[in-house]
Amino acid sequence: AAAGGPSGTRQVKLERECELRIEVSPDSPLRLRVLAGTAEIFGTEIAPEIWLSFPPGLKFAVFSWYGATIEMDGATETDYTADETPMISYVNVHAVLEGRRNRAKASPTDSDLSQGPRVIVVGPTDSGKSTLSRMLLSWAAKQGWKPTFVDLDIGQGSITIPGCIAATPIELPIDPVDGIPLEMPLVYFHGHPNPGPNVDLYKVLVKELAQILERQFAGNAESRAAGMVINTMGWIENVGYELLLHSIDALKANVILVLGQEKLFSMLKDVLKSKPNVDVVKLQKSGGVVTRQGNVRKKARHYRIKEYFYGISNDFSPHSNTANFSDLTIYRVGGGPQAPRSALPIGAEPAADPTRLVHVTISKDMHHAVLAVSFAKEPDQIISSNVAGFICITEIDFDRKKITYLAPSAGELPGRFLIMGSLAWLET
Ligand code: ADP
């Protein structure tokens, strides 16, 4: 057997309301299927008998409401069954949300009543926020709703690459291997894996995203009734806490699910008590949630960018394209040269405008930079525009003034303006 946990083909019997927690071996994929009974992975039911293949290193759980027999083939780092899970409390939340969706659907013409639940999931890093968001979305999609998933976690990015906030409707239970389909997500580029380098820009982008969603909901009673599930960052102290309050407010969240932290729960409960239509609910963190160290997160970010270009199962073929320096207009957002002290009133400190656009000239530092392609037609629309996708600079030829970059497809870029942050990706 390989190092680590067990390997080879084996069967596991899951009792009702139990789960099989798995960490796939870091070196090879794991195949798994349901032989008898029914089971789901983070809210998505698995089809009987069909083998699914999970990539190396993936951490997940197979849960069964009524009991199941699972067969595994391949090596795991760990796998064990657990009979204590918070799943009953999670599915109870789902039932309450369903009630609200049905109520909203019944009054499509009333501007308030027609709004389904806007759920925001908050808590420290590794409390299972993304996983709970995913379950709530998949359970809703299974009932035929099309809830909107909003991902404000710029550190990991479950809709697109890190450094972005994004939203997309979920029409089907989320695939346990492939994740969220990348049809036409609404994506805003912050450019950094944490809001720190430009906190104000983060707020501006959340506001922009909220406005667009509001407009979409106004014209679509179905998605309005289905509501949204909003995943957030694990940064809940100081500025992180302020950003949470800002997001709750900007997206008009009316159900706040707090995972695994008493203090955050009581703070939010207290500050939101004056709002009668906002429910703050405390939920238990699952014992299965795996804590990831900083380097593991960094690696996960790297993989997300790789997946963007190559697909989860290496099934996309990105294109290497070339452009002249003069074809690309690249900006950074925020910072840049500040107003000279001499131009300010005495005693005032020069402040950098967080949404100021700074033109970037092509330099060696841009090697491996990941840039967003804006939908903006003019530079002054860049901040308020969403992005079409990303490119990664792979080569710069200063003699011929040409840039080579990787893009998900061949052909012309969908926009003239590129935005640069601190994201970089080196093919390994
Ligand atoms: P957060 O969003 O709060 O940072 P995640 O939901 O991403 O946390 O969970 C952290 C990790 O734990 C993920 O890799 C996830 O797949 C894994 N995980 C979550 N719940 C379980 C569970 N019940 N069993 C096994 N792994 C789990």
Short mmCIF file of C-alpha atoms and ligand atoms in Angstrom, two decimals:
data_model
loop_
_atom_site.label_atom_id
_atom_site.label_comp_id
_atom_site.label_asym_id
_atom_site.label_seq_id
_atom_site.Cartn_x
_atom_site.Cartn_y
_atom_site.Cartn_z
CA ALA A 1 0.00 0.00 0.00
CA ALA A 2 1.04 3.62 -0.58
CA ALA A 3 2.11 5.76 2.35
CA GLY A 4 -0.74 7.39 4.24
CA GLY A 5 -4.11 5.77 4.71
CA PRO A 6 -5.68 2.66 3.26
CA SER A 7 -5.73 1.80 -0.44
CA GLY A 8 -7.20 -0.77 -2.81
CA THR A 9 -10.89 -1.52 -3.26
CA ARG A 10 -13.02 -1.58 -0.16
CA GLN A 11 -16.59 -1.08 0.99
CA VAL A 12 -17.87 1.09 3.79
CA LYS A 13 -21.30 0.77 5.31
CA LEU A 14 -22.81 4.11 6.34
CA GLU A 15 -25.58 4.10 8.94
CA ARG A 16 -28.37 6.67 8.68
CA GLU A 17 -27.30 10.28 9.36
CA CYS A 18 -23.65 9.34 9.26
CA GLU A 19 -20.87 10.52 6.99
CA LEU A 20 -17.69 9.16 5.53
CA ARG A 21 -14.98 11.82 5.73
CA ILE A 22 -12.26 11.49 3.17
CA GLU A 23 -8.97 13.15 2.40
CA VAL A 24 -7.79 11.84 -0.97
CA SER A 25 -4.12 10.87 -1.20
CA PRO A 26 -1.95 13.80 -2.32
CA ASP A 27 -0.47 11.71 -5.13
CA SER A 28 -3.33 9.91 -6.84
CA PRO A 29 -7.06 10.25 -7.44
CA LEU A 30 -9.72 8.23 -5.63
CA ARG A 31 -12.65 6.48 -7.25
CA LEU A 32 -15.86 6.11 -5.31
CA ARG A 33 -19.40 4.91 -5.91
CA VAL A 34 -22.64 4.20 -4.10
CA LEU A 35 -23.45 0.49 -4.13
CA ALA A 36 -26.67 0.54 -2.15
CA GLY A 37 -28.87 3.13 -0.47
CA THR A 38 -28.55 6.86 -1.10
CA ALA A 39 -25.84 9.34 -0.24
CA GLU A 40 -24.89 12.92 -1.02
CA ILE A 41 -21.75 14.99 -1.18
CA PHE A 42 -22.21 18.48 0.29
CA GLY A 43 -25.89 18.52 -0.67
CA THR A 44 -25.68 16.85 -4.08
CA GLU A 45 -27.04 13.33 -4.34
CA ILE A 46 -24.68 10.83 -5.96
CA ALA A 47 -26.09 8.64 -8.73
CA PRO A 48 -26.09 4.93 -7.82
CA GLU A 49 -23.34 2.59 -9.06
CA ILE A 50 -21.50 5.13 -11.21
CA TRP A 51 -17.82 5.59 -10.35
CA LEU A 52 -16.79 9.16 -9.60
CA SER A 53 -13.14 10.18 -9.64
CA PHE A 54 -11.89 12.68 -7.06
CA PRO A 55 -8.63 14.58 -7.60
CA PRO A 56 -5.60 14.14 -5.31
CA GLY A 57 -5.73 16.06 -2.04
CA LEU A 58 -9.49 16.73 -2.11
CA LYS A 59 -11.23 16.78 1.27
CA PHE A 60 -14.91 15.94 1.35
CA ALA A 61 -17.61 13.90 3.03
CA VAL A 62 -20.22 11.43 1.78
CA PHE A 63 -23.31 11.80 3.92
CA SER A 64 -26.30 9.47 4.06
CA TRP A 65 -29.73 10.36 5.47
CA TYR A 66 -31.03 6.77 5.42
CA GLY A 67 -27.93 4.58 5.13
CA ALA A 68 -25.76 3.49 2.20
CA THR A 69 -22.93 1.24 1.12
CA ILE A 70 -20.00 3.05 -0.44
CA GLU A 71 -17.21 1.50 -2.44
CA MET A 72 -13.79 3.15 -2.76
CA ASP A 73 -10.91 2.35 -5.04
CA GLY A 74 -7.55 4.05 -4.54
CA ALA A 75 -5.50 5.57 -1.76
CA THR A 76 -6.67 8.05 0.84
CA GLU A 77 -4.69 10.13 3.27
CA THR A 78 -7.45 9.47 5.78
CA ASP A 79 -10.99 8.16 5.71
CA TYR A 80 -13.30 7.53 8.64
CA THR A 81 -16.98 7.51 9.41
CA ALA A 82 -18.57 9.97 11.82
CA ASP A 83 -21.99 9.69 13.41
CA GLU A 84 -21.97 13.16 14.90
CA THR A 85 -22.64 15.86 12.31
CA PRO A 86 -24.54 19.17 12.32
CA MET A 87 -26.44 18.10 9.17
CA ILE A 88 -29.87 18.01 10.84
CA SER A 89 -29.51 21.63 11.92
CA TYR A 90 -28.32 22.58 8.43
CA VAL A 91 -31.26 20.89 6.73
CA ASN A 92 -33.60 22.58 9.19
CA VAL A 93 -32.23 25.93 8.04
CA HIS A 94 -32.87 24.79 4.48
CA ALA A 95 -36.50 24.01 5.39
CA VAL A 96 -37.01 27.50 6.82
CA LEU A 97 -35.48 29.02 3.68
CA GLU A 98 -37.80 26.91 1.52
CA GLY A 99 -40.77 28.32 3.42
CA ARG A 100 -39.59 31.84 2.70
CA ARG A 101 -39.04 31.10 -0.97
CA ASN A 102 -42.56 29.72 -1.27
CA ARG A 103 -43.96 32.77 0.47
CA ALA A 104 -42.00 35.04 -1.88
CA LYS A 105 -43.19 33.11 -4.91
CA ALA A 106 -46.80 33.52 -3.79
CA SER A 107 -46.58 37.33 -3.87
CA PRO A 108 -44.66 38.14 -7.05
CA THR A 109 -46.03 41.66 -7.32
CA ASP A 110 -45.32 42.86 -3.80
CA SER A 111 -41.91 44.54 -3.78
CA ASP A 112 -41.05 43.38 -0.25
CA LEU A 113 -42.80 40.04 0.06
CA SER A 114 -41.52 38.86 -3.32
CA GLN A 115 -37.96 38.86 -2.05
CA GLY A 116 -36.79 35.41 -1.04
CA PRO A 117 -34.15 34.81 1.61
CA ARG A 118 -30.79 36.51 1.30
CA VAL A 119 -28.58 34.29 3.36
CA ILE A 120 -25.06 35.26 4.33
CA VAL A 121 -22.73 32.67 5.84
CA VAL A 122 -20.10 34.11 8.19
CA GLY A 123 -17.45 32.71 10.52
CA PRO A 124 -13.70 32.31 10.92
CA THR A 125 -11.55 30.61 8.27
CA ASP A 126 -12.09 26.88 8.15
CA SER A 127 -15.46 26.86 9.84
CA GLY A 128 -17.13 25.27 6.82
CA LYS A 129 -18.66 28.41 5.28
CA SER A 130 -18.10 27.43 1.66
CA THR A 131 -19.34 23.93 2.37
CA LEU A 132 -22.54 25.11 4.05
CA SER A 133 -23.16 27.62 1.24
CA ARG A 134 -22.79 24.82 -1.24
CA MET A 135 -25.22 22.53 0.60
CA LEU A 136 -27.89 25.22 0.89
CA LEU A 137 -27.55 26.00 -2.83
CA SER A 138 -27.64 22.37 -3.92
CA TRP A 139 -30.64 21.52 -1.76
CA ALA A 140 -32.49 24.55 -3.14
CA ALA A 141 -31.55 23.66 -6.73
CA LYS A 142 -32.79 20.12 -6.15
CA GLN A 143 -36.22 21.58 -5.32
CA GLY A 144 -36.17 23.44 -8.62
CA TRP A 145 -35.12 26.91 -7.38
CA LYS A 146 -32.39 28.94 -9.04
CA PRO A 147 -30.74 30.69 -6.12
CA THR A 148 -27.90 33.11 -6.75
CA PHE A 149 -24.56 32.22 -5.26
CA VAL A 150 -22.51 35.25 -4.25
CA ASP A 151 -18.92 34.58 -3.30
CA LEU A 152 -17.22 37.42 -1.44
CA ASP A 153 -14.27 35.32 -0.31
CA ILE A 154 -11.44 36.78 -2.36
CA GLY A 155 -8.96 34.46 -0.68
CA GLN A 156 -10.16 31.23 -2.24
CA GLY A 157 -12.76 31.85 -4.91
CA SER A 158 -15.20 29.02 -5.51
CA ILE A 159 -16.75 30.66 -8.59
CA THR A 160 -13.63 31.89 -10.31
CA ILE A 161 -9.99 32.62 -9.43
CA PRO A 162 -8.90 34.21 -6.13
CA GLY A 163 -8.74 37.99 -5.97
CA CYS A 164 -12.31 38.33 -7.24
CA ILE A 165 -15.82 38.63 -5.92
CA ALA A 166 -18.43 36.97 -8.07
CA ALA A 167 -22.04 35.85 -8.44
CA THR A 168 -23.77 33.20 -10.51
CA PRO A 169 -27.17 31.53 -10.54
CA ILE A 170 -27.14 27.89 -9.44
CA GLU A 171 -29.55 25.91 -11.58
CA LEU A 172 -28.54 22.37 -10.67
CA PRO A 173 -27.11 20.75 -7.56
CA ILE A 174 -23.37 21.54 -7.58
CA ASP A 175 -21.26 18.74 -9.07
CA PRO A 176 -19.14 17.14 -6.32
CA VAL A 177 -16.08 16.94 -8.61
CA ASP A 178 -16.44 19.77 -11.12
CA GLY A 179 -17.85 22.37 -8.76
CA ILE A 180 -19.76 25.35 -10.06
CA PRO A 181 -20.23 25.57 -13.84
CA LEU A 182 -18.55 28.66 -15.22
CA GLU A 183 -21.26 29.71 -17.60
CA MET A 184 -21.52 33.46 -17.30
CA PRO A 185 -20.58 34.47 -13.81
CA LEU A 186 -20.66 38.13 -12.84
CA VAL A 187 -17.09 38.80 -11.72
CA TYR A 188 -15.39 41.86 -10.23
CA PHE A 189 -11.63 41.96 -9.90
CA HIS A 190 -9.97 43.19 -6.72
CA GLY A 191 -6.60 41.83 -7.69
CA HIS A 192 -5.35 40.63 -4.30
CA PRO A 193 -6.02 37.47 -2.30
CA ASN A 194 -7.03 39.58 0.71
CA PRO A 195 -8.70 43.00 0.87
CA GLY A 196 -5.78 44.51 2.85
CA PRO A 197 -3.99 46.23 -0.05
CA ASN A 198 -7.16 48.14 -0.93
CA VAL A 199 -10.02 47.79 1.54
CA ASP A 200 -12.05 50.61 0.00
CA LEU A 201 -11.91 49.01 -3.42
CA TYR A 202 -13.34 45.82 -1.89
CA LYS A 203 -16.31 47.82 -0.58
CA VAL A 204 -16.80 49.60 -3.90
CA LEU A 205 -16.86 46.28 -5.75
CA VAL A 206 -19.32 44.68 -3.30
CA LYS A 207 -21.58 47.69 -3.86
CA GLU A 208 -21.30 47.40 -7.64
CA LEU A 209 -22.10 43.70 -7.53
CA ALA A 210 -25.05 44.32 -5.20
CA GLN A 211 -26.46 46.96 -7.55
CA ILE A 212 -26.31 44.70 -10.57
CA LEU A 213 -27.94 41.83 -8.68
CA GLU A 214 -30.66 44.18 -7.47
CA ARG A 215 -31.36 45.15 -11.05
CA GLN A 216 -31.41 41.52 -12.20
CA PHE A 217 -33.80 40.57 -9.39
CA ALA A 218 -36.11 43.46 -10.26
CA GLY A 219 -36.63 41.91 -13.69
CA ASN A 220 -36.75 38.27 -12.64
CA ALA A 221 -39.35 37.18 -10.08
CA GLU A 222 -38.08 33.60 -10.15
CA SER A 223 -34.55 34.41 -9.07
CA ARG A 224 -35.82 37.06 -6.68
CA ALA A 225 -37.93 34.47 -4.87
CA ALA A 226 -35.09 31.94 -4.82
CA GLY A 227 -32.88 34.53 -3.13
CA MET A 228 -29.17 34.32 -2.58
CA VAL A 229 -26.56 32.50 -0.58
CA ILE A 230 -23.54 34.65 0.16
CA ASN A 231 -20.20 33.15 1.19
CA THR A 232 -17.77 35.45 2.99
CA MET A 233 -14.11 35.71 3.99
CA GLY A 234 -12.80 34.24 7.21
CA TRP A 235 -11.49 37.64 8.25
CA ILE A 236 -13.84 38.61 11.07
CA GLU A 237 -11.69 40.87 13.27
CA ASN A 238 -11.38 44.66 13.09
CA VAL A 239 -11.51 45.77 9.45
CA GLY A 240 -12.68 42.27 8.49
CA TYR A 241 -15.67 42.69 10.80
CA GLU A 242 -16.42 46.10 9.30
CA LEU A 243 -16.33 44.59 5.85
CA LEU A 244 -18.80 41.91 6.96
CA LEU A 245 -21.21 44.56 8.22
CA HIS A 246 -20.74 46.44 4.97
CA SER A 247 -21.53 43.32 2.92
CA ILE A 248 -24.61 42.50 5.03
CA ASP A 249 -25.84 46.01 4.42
CA ALA A 250 -24.91 46.32 0.73
CA LEU A 251 -26.51 42.99 -0.22
CA LYS A 252 -29.46 43.47 2.16
CA ALA A 253 -28.88 40.09 3.77
CA ASN A 254 -31.81 39.02 5.95
CA VAL A 255 -30.56 35.69 7.29
CA ILE A 256 -27.12 35.65 8.89
CA LEU A 257 -25.74 32.19 9.58
CA VAL A 258 -22.83 32.31 12.01
CA LEU A 259 -20.61 29.24 12.01
CA GLY A 260 -18.43 28.22 14.88
CA GLN A 261 -17.95 31.47 16.77
CA GLU A 262 -19.91 32.60 19.79
CA LYS A 263 -18.32 36.05 19.93
CA LEU A 264 -19.09 36.92 16.32
CA PHE A 265 -22.64 35.66 16.83
CA SER A 266 -23.29 37.88 19.84
CA MET A 267 -21.65 40.90 18.22
CA LEU A 268 -23.81 40.56 15.10
CA LYS A 269 -26.93 39.80 17.10
CA ASP A 270 -26.36 42.95 19.11
CA VAL A 271 -25.58 45.28 16.25
CA LEU A 272 -28.48 43.97 14.13
CA LYS A 273 -31.14 43.81 16.86
CA SER A 274 -32.70 47.03 15.67
CA LYS A 275 -33.49 45.40 12.34
CA PRO A 276 -36.60 43.27 12.84
CA ASN A 277 -36.35 41.60 9.46
CA VAL A 278 -32.85 40.28 9.93
CA ASP A 279 -32.37 36.90 11.63
CA VAL A 280 -29.04 36.01 13.14
CA VAL A 281 -28.68 32.26 13.60
CA LYS A 282 -25.86 30.37 15.29
CA LEU A 283 -24.85 27.06 13.77
CA GLN A 284 -22.42 24.41 14.87
CA LYS A 285 -19.27 23.87 12.89
CA SER A 286 -18.86 20.35 11.51
CA GLY A 287 -16.14 18.24 13.11
CA GLY A 288 -15.18 17.19 9.58
CA VAL A 289 -13.99 20.62 8.46
CA VAL A 290 -10.30 20.44 7.83
CA THR A 291 -8.04 23.26 9.00
CA ARG A 292 -5.74 24.44 6.27
CA GLN A 293 -2.40 26.10 7.01
CA GLY A 294 -1.27 29.20 5.17
CA ASN A 295 0.85 27.27 2.71
CA VAL A 296 -2.06 24.92 1.92
CA ARG A 297 -4.25 27.93 1.16
CA LYS A 298 -1.55 29.37 -1.04
CA LYS A 299 -1.34 26.09 -2.92
CA ALA A 300 -5.14 26.00 -3.25
CA ARG A 301 -5.04 29.48 -4.80
CA HIS A 302 -2.42 28.30 -7.24
CA TYR A 303 -4.65 25.35 -8.19
CA ARG A 304 -7.68 27.57 -8.69
CA ILE A 305 -5.74 29.61 -11.24
CA LYS A 306 -4.48 26.46 -12.92
CA GLU A 307 -8.05 25.14 -13.09
CA TYR A 308 -9.14 28.36 -14.72
CA PHE A 309 -6.76 27.78 -17.60
CA TYR A 310 -6.63 23.99 -17.76
CA GLY A 311 -9.98 22.83 -16.33
CA ILE A 312 -10.47 20.74 -13.20
CA SER A 313 -9.62 17.49 -14.94
CA ASN A 314 -7.04 19.04 -17.26
CA ASP A 315 -9.72 19.01 -19.95
CA PHE A 316 -9.36 22.58 -21.27
CA SER A 317 -6.60 23.64 -23.59
CA PRO A 318 -5.55 27.21 -23.00
CA HIS A 319 -3.98 29.18 -25.78
CA SER A 320 -0.70 30.95 -25.92
CA ASN A 321 -1.20 34.27 -27.73
CA THR A 322 1.05 37.18 -28.56
CA ALA A 323 0.31 40.89 -28.60
CA ASN A 324 2.28 44.05 -29.22
CA PHE A 325 2.97 46.25 -26.21
CA SER A 326 0.89 48.90 -27.95
CA ASP A 327 -2.19 46.62 -28.13
CA LEU A 328 -2.56 46.34 -24.36
CA THR A 329 -3.53 49.04 -21.92
CA ILE A 330 -2.82 47.97 -18.38
CA TYR A 331 -3.98 49.67 -15.21
CA ARG A 332 -3.55 49.21 -11.52
CA VAL A 333 -6.30 50.39 -9.19
CA GLY A 334 -5.48 52.59 -6.21
CA GLY A 335 -2.24 53.83 -4.75
CA GLY A 336 0.05 55.45 -7.25
CA PRO A 337 1.47 58.92 -6.89
CA GLN A 338 -0.32 60.95 -4.26
CA ALA A 339 -1.16 64.62 -4.34
CA PRO A 340 1.93 66.63 -3.45
CA ARG A 341 1.97 67.87 0.13
CA SER A 342 2.33 71.43 -1.16
CA ALA A 343 -1.12 71.16 -2.76
CA LEU A 344 -2.83 70.22 0.50
CA PRO A 345 -4.01 72.35 3.42
CA ILE A 346 -1.41 72.61 6.18
CA GLY A 347 -1.40 69.52 8.40
CA ALA A 348 -3.36 67.34 5.99
CA GLU A 349 -1.82 64.02 5.05
CA PRO A 350 -1.89 63.11 1.37
CA ALA A 351 -4.28 60.18 0.89
CA ALA A 352 -4.24 57.82 -2.05
CA ASP A 353 -7.56 57.55 -3.84
CA PRO A 354 -8.52 53.86 -3.58
CA THR A 355 -10.19 53.81 -6.98
CA ARG A 356 -7.65 55.89 -8.83
CA LEU A 357 -6.46 54.23 -12.03
CA VAL A 358 -2.74 54.13 -12.52
CA HIS A 359 -1.42 53.35 -15.96
CA VAL A 360 1.23 50.62 -15.84
CA THR A 361 4.10 50.41 -18.29
CA ILE A 362 5.23 46.95 -19.24
CA SER A 363 8.20 45.81 -17.20
CA LYS A 364 10.06 42.67 -16.14
CA ASP A 365 7.98 42.53 -12.93
CA MET A 366 4.96 41.57 -14.98
CA HIS A 367 6.34 38.19 -15.81
CA HIS A 368 3.72 35.61 -14.64
CA ALA A 369 1.26 38.32 -13.61
CA VAL A 370 -2.40 37.32 -13.83
CA LEU A 371 -4.43 40.20 -15.30
CA ALA A 372 -8.17 40.65 -15.60
CA VAL A 373 -9.74 41.65 -18.91
CA SER A 374 -12.30 44.36 -18.25
CA PHE A 375 -15.58 44.74 -20.10
CA ALA A 376 -15.11 48.53 -19.84
CA LYS A 377 -15.26 50.48 -23.09
CA GLU A 378 -13.57 53.54 -21.58
CA PRO A 379 -11.04 53.79 -18.74
CA ASP A 380 -13.48 55.66 -16.49
CA GLN A 381 -15.79 52.62 -16.57
CA ILE A 382 -13.15 50.20 -15.32
CA ILE A 383 -14.02 50.36 -11.61
CA SER A 384 -17.72 49.79 -12.19
CA SER A 385 -17.27 47.13 -14.89
CA ASN A 386 -17.18 43.41 -14.38
CA VAL A 387 -14.48 41.35 -16.00
CA ALA A 388 -14.66 38.87 -18.85
CA GLY A 389 -11.80 36.64 -17.78
CA PHE A 390 -8.08 36.47 -17.10
CA ILE A 391 -4.76 36.13 -18.83
CA CYS A 392 -1.36 35.18 -17.50
CA ILE A 393 1.75 36.80 -18.93
CA THR A 394 4.28 34.10 -19.80
CA GLU A 395 6.92 35.96 -21.79
CA ILE A 396 7.97 39.52 -22.47
CA ASP A 397 10.21 40.34 -25.41
CA PHE A 398 11.51 43.85 -24.86
CA ASP A 399 13.42 43.95 -28.16
CA ARG A 400 10.45 43.16 -30.34
CA LYS A 401 8.02 44.78 -27.89
CA LYS A 402 5.84 41.72 -27.73
CA ILE A 403 4.06 39.94 -24.91
CA THR A 404 3.11 36.28 -24.82
CA TYR A 405 0.20 35.35 -22.61
CA LEU A 406 -1.91 32.37 -21.73
CA ALA A 407 -5.67 32.76 -22.19
CA PRO A 408 -8.51 30.23 -21.89
CA SER A 409 -9.14 30.52 -25.61
CA ALA A 410 -7.57 31.74 -28.82
CA GLY A 411 -8.48 34.93 -30.61
CA GLU A 412 -8.90 38.51 -29.62
CA LEU A 413 -9.34 39.55 -26.03
CA PRO A 414 -12.92 40.55 -25.13
CA GLY A 415 -11.74 43.98 -23.99
CA ARG A 416 -8.92 46.48 -24.45
CA PHE A 417 -8.30 47.29 -20.81
CA LEU A 418 -6.43 45.00 -18.47
CA ILE A 419 -6.28 45.27 -14.69
CA MET A 420 -3.28 44.21 -12.71
CA GLY A 421 -3.15 43.39 -9.01
CA SER A 422 -0.74 41.21 -7.10
CA LEU A 423 -1.84 37.85 -8.47
CA ALA A 424 0.78 35.79 -10.22
CA TRP A 425 0.87 32.26 -11.51
CA LEU A 426 3.79 30.15 -12.56
CA GLU A 427 3.08 26.99 -14.46
CA THR A 428 4.51 23.99 -12.61
P1 ADP B 1 -14.34 27.85 5.03
O1 ADP B 1 -15.13 28.24 3.82
O2 ADP B 1 -15.02 28.26 6.29
O3 ADP B 1 -12.91 28.30 5.00
P2 ADP B 1 -14.63 25.19 3.94
O4 ADP B 1 -16.10 25.01 3.81
O5 ADP B 1 -13.88 25.55 2.70
O6 ADP B 1 -14.30 26.25 5.08
O7 ADP B 1 -14.03 23.86 4.59
C1 ADP B 1 -12.64 23.65 4.76
C2 ADP B 1 -12.24 22.30 4.19
O8 ADP B 1 -12.89 21.24 4.92
C3 ADP B 1 -12.65 22.08 2.74
O9 ADP B 1 -11.59 21.42 2.08
C4 ADP B 1 -13.88 21.21 2.82
O10 ADP B 1 -14.05 20.41 1.66
C5 ADP B 1 -13.56 20.36 4.03
N1 ADP B 1 -14.78 19.89 4.72
C6 ADP B 1 -15.84 20.61 5.08
N2 ADP B 1 -16.76 19.85 5.71
C7 ADP B 1 -16.26 18.59 5.73
C8 ADP B 1 -16.72 17.33 6.24
N3 ADP B 1 -17.89 17.22 6.87
N4 ADP B 1 -15.92 16.25 6.08
C9 ADP B 1 -14.73 16.36 5.44
N5 ADP B 1 -14.24 17.49 4.96
C10 ADP B 1 -14.98 18.61 5.09
#
